[in-house]
Coordinates of C-alpha atoms and ligand atoms in Angstrom, one line a residue:
X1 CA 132.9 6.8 115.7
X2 CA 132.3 8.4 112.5
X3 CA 135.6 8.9 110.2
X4 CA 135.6 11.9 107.7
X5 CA 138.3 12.1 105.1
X6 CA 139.4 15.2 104.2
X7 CA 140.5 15.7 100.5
X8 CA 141.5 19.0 99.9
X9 CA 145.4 17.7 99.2
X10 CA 144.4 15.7 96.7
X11 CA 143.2 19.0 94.9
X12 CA 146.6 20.4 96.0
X13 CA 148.8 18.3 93.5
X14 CA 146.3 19.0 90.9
X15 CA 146.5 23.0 91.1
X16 CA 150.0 22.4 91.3
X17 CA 150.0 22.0 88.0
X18 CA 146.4 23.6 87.4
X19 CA 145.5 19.9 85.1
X20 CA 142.8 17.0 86.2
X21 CA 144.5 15.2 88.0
X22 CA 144.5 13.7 90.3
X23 CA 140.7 13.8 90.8
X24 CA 139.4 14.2 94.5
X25 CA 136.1 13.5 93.3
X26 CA 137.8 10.1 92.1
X27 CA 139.4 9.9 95.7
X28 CA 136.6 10.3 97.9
X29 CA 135.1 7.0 96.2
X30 CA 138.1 5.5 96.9
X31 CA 137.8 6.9 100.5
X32 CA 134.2 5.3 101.4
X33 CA 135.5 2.1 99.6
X34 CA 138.4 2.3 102.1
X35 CA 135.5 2.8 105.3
X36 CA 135.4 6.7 105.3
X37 CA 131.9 7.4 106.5
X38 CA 132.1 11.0 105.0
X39 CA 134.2 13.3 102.9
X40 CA 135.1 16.9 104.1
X41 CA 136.6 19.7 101.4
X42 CA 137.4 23.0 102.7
X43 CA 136.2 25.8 99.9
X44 CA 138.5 28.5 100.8
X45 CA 138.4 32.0 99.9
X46 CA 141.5 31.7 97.8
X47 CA 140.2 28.6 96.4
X48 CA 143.8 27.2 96.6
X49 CA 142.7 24.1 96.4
X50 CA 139.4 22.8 96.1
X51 CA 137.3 24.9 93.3
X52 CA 133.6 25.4 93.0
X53 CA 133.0 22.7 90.7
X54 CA 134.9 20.4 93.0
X55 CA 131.7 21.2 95.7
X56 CA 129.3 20.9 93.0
X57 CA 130.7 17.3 91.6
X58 CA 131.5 15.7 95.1
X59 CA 128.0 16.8 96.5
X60 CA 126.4 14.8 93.2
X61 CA 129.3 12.2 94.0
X62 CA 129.8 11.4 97.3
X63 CA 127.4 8.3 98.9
X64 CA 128.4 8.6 102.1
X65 CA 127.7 12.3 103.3
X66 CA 129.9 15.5 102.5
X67 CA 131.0 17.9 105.3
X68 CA 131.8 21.5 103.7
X69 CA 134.2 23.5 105.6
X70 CA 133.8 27.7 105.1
X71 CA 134.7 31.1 106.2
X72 CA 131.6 32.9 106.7
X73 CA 131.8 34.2 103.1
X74 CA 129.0 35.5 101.3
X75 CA 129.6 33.8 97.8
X76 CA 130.8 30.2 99.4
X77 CA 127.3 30.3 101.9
X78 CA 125.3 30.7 99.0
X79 CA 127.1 27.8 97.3
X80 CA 126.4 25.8 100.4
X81 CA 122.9 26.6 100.9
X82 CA 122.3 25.3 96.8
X83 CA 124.3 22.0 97.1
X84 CA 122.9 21.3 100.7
X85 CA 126.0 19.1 102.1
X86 CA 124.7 16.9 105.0
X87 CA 127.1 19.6 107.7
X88 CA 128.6 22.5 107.1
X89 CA 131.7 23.3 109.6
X90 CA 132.6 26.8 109.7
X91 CA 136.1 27.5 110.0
X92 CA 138.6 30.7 110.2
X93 CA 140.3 31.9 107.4
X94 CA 143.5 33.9 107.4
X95 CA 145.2 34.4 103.8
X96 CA 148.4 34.1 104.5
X97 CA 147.8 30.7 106.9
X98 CA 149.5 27.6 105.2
X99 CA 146.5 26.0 107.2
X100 CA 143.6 26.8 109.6
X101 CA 145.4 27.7 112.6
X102 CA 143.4 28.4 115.5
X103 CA 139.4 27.9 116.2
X104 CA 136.6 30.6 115.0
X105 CA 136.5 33.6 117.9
X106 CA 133.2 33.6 118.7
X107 CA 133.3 37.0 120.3
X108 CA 134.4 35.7 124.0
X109 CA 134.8 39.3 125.9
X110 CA 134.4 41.4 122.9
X111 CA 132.5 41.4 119.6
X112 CA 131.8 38.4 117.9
X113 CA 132.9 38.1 114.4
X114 CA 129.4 39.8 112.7
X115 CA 128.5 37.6 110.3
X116 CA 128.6 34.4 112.6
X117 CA 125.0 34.5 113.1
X118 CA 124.0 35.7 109.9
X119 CA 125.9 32.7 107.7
X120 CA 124.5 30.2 110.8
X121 CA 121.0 31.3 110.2
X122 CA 121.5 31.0 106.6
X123 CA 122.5 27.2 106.7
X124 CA 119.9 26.4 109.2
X125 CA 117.2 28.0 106.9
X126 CA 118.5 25.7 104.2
X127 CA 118.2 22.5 106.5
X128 CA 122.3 22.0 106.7
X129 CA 123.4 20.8 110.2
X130 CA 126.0 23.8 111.0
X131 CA 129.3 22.8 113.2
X132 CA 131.7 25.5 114.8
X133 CA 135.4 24.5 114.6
X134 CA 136.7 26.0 117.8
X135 CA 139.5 25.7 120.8
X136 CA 138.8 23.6 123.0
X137 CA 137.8 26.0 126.1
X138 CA 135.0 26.4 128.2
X139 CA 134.0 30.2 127.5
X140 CA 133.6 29.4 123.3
X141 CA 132.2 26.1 123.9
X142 CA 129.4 28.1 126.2
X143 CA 129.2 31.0 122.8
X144 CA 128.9 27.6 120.4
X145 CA 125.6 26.6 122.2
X146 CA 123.7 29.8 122.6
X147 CA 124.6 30.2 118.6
X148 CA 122.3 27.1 118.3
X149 CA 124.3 25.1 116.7
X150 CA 123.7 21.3 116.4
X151 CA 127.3 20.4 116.8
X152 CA 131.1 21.8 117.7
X153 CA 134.5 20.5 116.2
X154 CA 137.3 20.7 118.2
X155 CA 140.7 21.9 117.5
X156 CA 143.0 19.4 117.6
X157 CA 146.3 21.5 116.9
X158 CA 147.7 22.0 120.0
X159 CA 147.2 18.4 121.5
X160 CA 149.1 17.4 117.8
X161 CA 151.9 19.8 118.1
X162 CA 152.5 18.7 121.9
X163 CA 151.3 15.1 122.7
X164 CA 155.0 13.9 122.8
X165 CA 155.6 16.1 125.5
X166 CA 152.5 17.1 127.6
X167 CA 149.3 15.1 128.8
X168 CA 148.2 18.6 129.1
X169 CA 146.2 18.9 125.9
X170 CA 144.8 15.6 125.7
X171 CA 143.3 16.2 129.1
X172 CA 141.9 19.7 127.5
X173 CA 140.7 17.7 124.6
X174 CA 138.2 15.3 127.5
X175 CA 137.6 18.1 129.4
X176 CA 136.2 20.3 126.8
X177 CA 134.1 17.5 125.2
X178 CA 132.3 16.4 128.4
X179 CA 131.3 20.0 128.3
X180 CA 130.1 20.2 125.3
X181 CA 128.1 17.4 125.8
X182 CA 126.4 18.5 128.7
X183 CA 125.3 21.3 127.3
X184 CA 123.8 19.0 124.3
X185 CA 126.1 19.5 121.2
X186 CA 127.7 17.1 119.4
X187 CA 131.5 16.9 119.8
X188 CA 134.0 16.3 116.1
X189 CA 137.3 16.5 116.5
X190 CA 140.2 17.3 114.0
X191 CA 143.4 19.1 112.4
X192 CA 146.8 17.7 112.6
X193 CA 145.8 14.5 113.5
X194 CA 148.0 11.2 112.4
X195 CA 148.6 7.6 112.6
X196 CA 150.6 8.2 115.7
X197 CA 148.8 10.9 117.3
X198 CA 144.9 9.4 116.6
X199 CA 144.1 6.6 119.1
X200 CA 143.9 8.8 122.2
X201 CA 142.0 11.0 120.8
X202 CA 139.6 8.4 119.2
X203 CA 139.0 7.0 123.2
X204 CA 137.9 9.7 123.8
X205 CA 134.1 8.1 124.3
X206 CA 132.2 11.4 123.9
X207 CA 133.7 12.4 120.3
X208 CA 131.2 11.4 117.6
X209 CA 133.2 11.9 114.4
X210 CA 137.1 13.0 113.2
X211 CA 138.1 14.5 110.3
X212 CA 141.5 14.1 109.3
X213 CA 143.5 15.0 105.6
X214 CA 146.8 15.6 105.5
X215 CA 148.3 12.5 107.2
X216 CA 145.9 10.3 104.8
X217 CA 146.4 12.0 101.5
X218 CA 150.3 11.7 102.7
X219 CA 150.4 8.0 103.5
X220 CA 148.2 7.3 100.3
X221 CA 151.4 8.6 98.0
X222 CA 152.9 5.1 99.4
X223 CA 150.1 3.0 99.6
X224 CA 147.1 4.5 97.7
X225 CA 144.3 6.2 99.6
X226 CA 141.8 3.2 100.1
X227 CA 144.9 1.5 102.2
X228 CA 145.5 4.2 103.9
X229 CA 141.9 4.9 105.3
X230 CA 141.7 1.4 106.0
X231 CA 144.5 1.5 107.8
X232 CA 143.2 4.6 110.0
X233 CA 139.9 2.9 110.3
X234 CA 141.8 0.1 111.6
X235 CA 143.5 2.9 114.5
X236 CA 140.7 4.3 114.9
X237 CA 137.9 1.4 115.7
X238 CA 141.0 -0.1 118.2
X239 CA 140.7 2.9 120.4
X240 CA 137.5 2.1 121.0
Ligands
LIG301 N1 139.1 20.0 110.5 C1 139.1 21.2 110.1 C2 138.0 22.2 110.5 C3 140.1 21.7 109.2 O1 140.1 22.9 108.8 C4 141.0 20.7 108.7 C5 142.1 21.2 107.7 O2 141.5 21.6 106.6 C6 141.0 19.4 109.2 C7 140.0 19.1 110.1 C8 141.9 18.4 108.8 O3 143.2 18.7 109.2 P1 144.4 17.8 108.8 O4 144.6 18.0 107.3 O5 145.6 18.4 109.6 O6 144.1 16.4 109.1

């Protein structure tokens, strides 16, 4: 299972105060030294945290390989398609969200957002694998594979915010990625995943690669950010 750190808190703190520091370029090398086998940022619209120049210096930076998360904005595409991460995972953006809340809506029953296909097509002409971050239901998942994409992330959100007190979610979580599978795309996972919450999801045999932030740039305030991916590379190859 692959592990993908996102870094986008790191930038957080540092537009706090709008200085250099701390450096997320400087914390995704610590992040592969710690076993990350990829670095995710998530360019948003607002640019609230990571900046342009972030995209530009981790994608000269990173040794591993750099997942960019965008909206299916004009401006940010046409950043992607010049620094050519190795995936791009589009994502929903909603202003006024303190995070991503819910997957893309791929147009189930209605009209699909319009410039889905347009953005896909663009990131497949410049040779960047393209991954959907949706919900984890059958109807989107079916939408994801006629968009032609090589690969789907699934929301995690909902199995995060209820695993104390439902098996409910996780068993969405498995039922959704066999699915996915059998209708040949590759199955990431991520959002809102922890130390505590990880390891079921991580058994999951199917899903190829996680991406998880906030609980790792948390945990790295106490113990620095290569202990704490070594500690959730620890989790995660247990589950296993
Ligand atoms: N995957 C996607 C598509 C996301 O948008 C985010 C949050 O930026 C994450 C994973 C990581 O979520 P968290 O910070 O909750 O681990």
């Amino acid at each position: 299972m692959r592990l993908y750190i996102n870094v986008d808190h790191v930038a957080t703190v540092r537009q706090a105060r709008r200085t250099d520091e701390p450096d997320p370029v400087e914390a995704a090398l610590h992040c592969e030294r710690g076993g990350a086998d990829g670095i995710t940022i998530h360019l948003r619209e607002d640019r609230r945290h990571i900046q342009d120049a972030d995209v530009r210096a981790m994608a000269e930076s990173v040794t591993t390989a750099l997942n960019l998360e965008l909206a299916a904005a004009d401006d940010i595409v046409t950043l992607a398609t010049e620094i050519r991460p190795h995936h791009a995972t589009l994502v929903p953006e909603r202003r006024a969200e303190v995070t991503t809340e819910g997957g893309l809506d791929l147009g189930v029953g209605h009209q699909a957002e319009p410039r889905l296909k347009d953005t896909i097509a663009r990131l497949h002409k410049a040779g960047i694998r393209v991954s959907l971050f949706i919900d984890p239901d059958h109807a989107t998942i079916d939408r994801a594979a006629e968009l032609g994409v090589a690969a789907i992330e699934l929301h995690t959100g909902e199995y995060a915010n209820r695993y104390r007190e439902s098996e409910k979610p996780l068993e969405r979580l498995r039922i959704a990625t066999s699915y996915a599978k059998d209708l040949g795309l590759a199955v990431h996972a991520g959002h809102g995943l922890t130390y505590r919450n990880v390891q079921p999801v991580a058994a999951i045999p199917e899903i190829e690669e996680l991406n998880i932030g906030h609980s790792i740039v948390s945990r790295s305030i106490l113990v620095g950010i290569e202990a704490a991916v070594r500690e959730m590379r620890s989790l995660v190859d247990a589950a296993r």
